[in-house]
Coordinates of C-alpha atoms in Angstrom, one line a residue:
M1 CA 18.7 -22.3 20.6
R2 CA 18.6 -20.9 17.0
K3 CA 15.3 -21.2 15.0
S4 CA 15.7 -22.9 11.6
P5 CA 14.9 -20.7 8.6
S6 CA 11.7 -22.7 8.0
T7 CA 10.2 -21.9 11.4
K8 CA 11.4 -18.2 11.6
K9 CA 8.5 -15.8 11.5
A10 CA 8.6 -13.6 8.4
S11 CA 9.0 -9.9 9.1
I12 CA 6.4 -7.5 7.9
K13 CA 7.2 -5.5 4.8
A14 CA 6.2 -1.9 4.1
L15 CA 5.6 0.2 1.0
T16 CA 5.6 4.0 0.7
I17 CA 2.8 5.3 -1.5
R18 CA 2.0 9.0 -2.3
Q19 CA -1.3 10.3 -1.1
P20 CA -4.2 10.1 -2.0
F21 CA -3.6 6.5 -2.9
P22 CA -3.1 5.1 0.6
E23 CA -6.4 6.7 1.6
L24 CA -8.2 5.0 -1.4
I25 CA -6.7 1.6 -0.5
L26 CA -7.9 2.0 3.1
R27 CA -11.4 3.0 1.8
R28 CA -11.4 -0.1 -0.4
R29 CA -11.7 1.9 -3.6
K30 CA -8.3 0.9 -4.8
H31 CA -7.7 -2.9 -4.9
V32 CA -4.4 -2.9 -6.7
E33 CA -1.2 -0.8 -6.3
I34 CA 0.4 -0.3 -9.7
R35 CA 4.2 -0.8 -9.8
S36 CA 6.8 -1.1 -12.6
W37 CA 8.4 -4.0 -10.8
R38 CA 7.3 -7.3 -9.2
T39 CA 8.1 -8.9 -5.9
H40 CA 8.0 -12.5 -4.6
Y41 CA 6.9 -11.2 -1.2
R42 CA 3.3 -12.1 -0.2
G43 CA 1.8 -11.3 3.2
P44 CA 1.1 -8.4 5.4
L45 CA 2.0 -5.0 3.8
L46 CA 2.2 -2.0 6.0
I47 CA 1.1 1.0 4.1
H48 CA 3.1 4.2 4.5
A49 CA 1.8 7.5 3.3
G50 CA 4.7 9.4 1.8
L51 CA 5.7 13.0 2.3
R52 CA 4.5 14.2 -1.0
M53 CA 0.8 14.4 -2.0
D54 CA -1.0 15.1 -5.2
S55 CA -3.5 17.6 -3.8
E56 CA -5.3 18.3 -7.1
F57 CA -5.8 14.7 -7.8
A58 CA -7.1 14.1 -4.3
R59 CA -9.7 16.9 -4.8
E60 CA -10.7 15.4 -8.2
L61 CA -11.4 12.1 -6.3
G62 CA -13.5 13.8 -3.7
L63 CA -10.9 13.8 -1.0
N64 CA -9.8 16.8 1.2
P65 CA -6.0 17.0 1.0
E66 CA -6.0 18.8 4.3
E67 CA -7.4 15.7 6.1
L68 CA -4.9 13.2 4.5
T69 CA -2.1 12.0 6.7
T70 CA 1.4 12.1 5.2
R71 CA 4.9 10.8 6.4
A72 CA 3.3 8.0 8.5
F73 CA 2.2 4.4 8.5
V74 CA -1.5 4.5 8.1
G75 CA -2.7 0.9 7.6
V76 CA -2.1 -2.6 6.7
A77 CA -3.3 -4.9 3.9
V78 CA -2.4 -8.3 2.6
L79 CA -0.3 -8.5 -0.6
S80 CA -2.0 -11.5 -2.0
D81 CA -0.7 -11.5 -5.6
V82 CA 1.5 -9.7 -8.0
R83 CA 0.4 -10.1 -11.7
P84 CA 0.5 -8.1 -14.9
Y85 CA -1.6 -4.9 -14.8
T86 CA -4.6 -5.4 -17.1
R87 CA -7.1 -3.1 -18.9
A88 CA -9.7 -4.6 -16.6
D89 CA -7.8 -3.4 -13.6
S90 CA -7.6 0.1 -15.2
K91 CA -11.4 0.1 -15.9
L92 CA -12.2 -1.0 -12.4
L93 CA -10.0 1.7 -10.9
K94 CA -11.7 4.3 -13.0
K95 CA -15.1 3.0 -12.1
R96 CA -14.2 3.3 -8.3
R97 CA -12.7 6.8 -8.8
A98 CA -9.3 5.5 -7.7
G99 CA -7.1 6.5 -10.7
G100 CA -6.9 3.9 -13.5
G101 CA -4.7 5.1 -16.4
W102 CA -3.4 2.4 -18.7
Y103 CA 0.3 1.5 -18.1
P104 CA 1.4 -1.5 -20.3
N105 CA 4.1 -3.7 -18.9
F106 CA 3.4 -2.6 -15.3
F107 CA 2.2 -4.9 -12.4
S108 CA -0.9 -5.1 -10.2
W109 CA 0.0 -5.7 -6.6
V110 CA -3.3 -7.2 -5.4
L111 CA -4.2 -5.8 -2.0
T112 CA -6.8 -7.5 0.2
K113 CA -8.2 -7.0 3.7
P114 CA -7.1 -3.3 4.1
R115 CA -7.3 -2.0 7.7
R116 CA -6.6 1.5 9.0
L117 CA -4.3 1.9 12.0
S118 CA -6.2 3.4 15.0
A119 CA -3.5 6.1 15.0
P120 CA -0.9 6.9 12.3
I121 CA 2.7 6.1 13.2
K122 CA 5.0 8.9 12.1
A123 CA 8.0 7.6 10.1
K124 CA 10.1 8.4 7.1
G125 CA 9.3 6.4 4.0
R126 CA 11.7 4.6 1.8
L127 CA 11.9 3.5 -1.8
G128 CA 11.0 0.0 -2.7
L129 CA 9.7 -2.7 -0.3
F130 CA 11.3 -2.3 3.1
G131 CA 11.3 -3.9 6.5
V132 CA 10.1 -2.1 9.6
S133 CA 11.5 -1.9 13.1
R134 CA 10.4 -4.4 15.8
A135 CA 8.8 -1.5 17.7
V136 CA 6.5 -0.8 14.7
E137 CA 5.8 -4.5 14.3
R138 CA 4.7 -4.8 17.9
R139 CA 2.4 -1.7 17.6
I140 CA 0.6 -3.2 14.6
S141 CA 0.8 -6.9 15.6
R142 CA -3.0 -7.2 16.4
L143 CA -3.9 -5.9 12.9
V144 CA -1.6 -8.3 11.2
S145 CA -2.8 -11.4 13.2
A146 CA -6.5 -10.6 12.7

């Protein structure tokens, strides 16, 4: 029996982000991810730490680049809203030492309930918002349902 589209469970989406920003999200210092584009997706967002890292910026923010995971899923948060990026967002990010330059015409992806995976899941990242395999979904299902 086929499920109707309205009862089919939505799949989890993921976003690759360059370190040190995934770490700042998981430490609750960074409440928005700044993007040049918006999405209609809302719900669990698997956070993937990309291959590249801004080591100098990580040190400026008090993080040790040697201890930051790259090229892996590192946590999950809830993407609760996508709205225009504001000067207030920029000021709060600066106050929390989480970046915070001013980028007019960009968007704030509002992230709530960030949780770290107990162990990173090594994987290649992708551009844009992307789906994850069923195997990865099963591994993180307890975090997403909590």
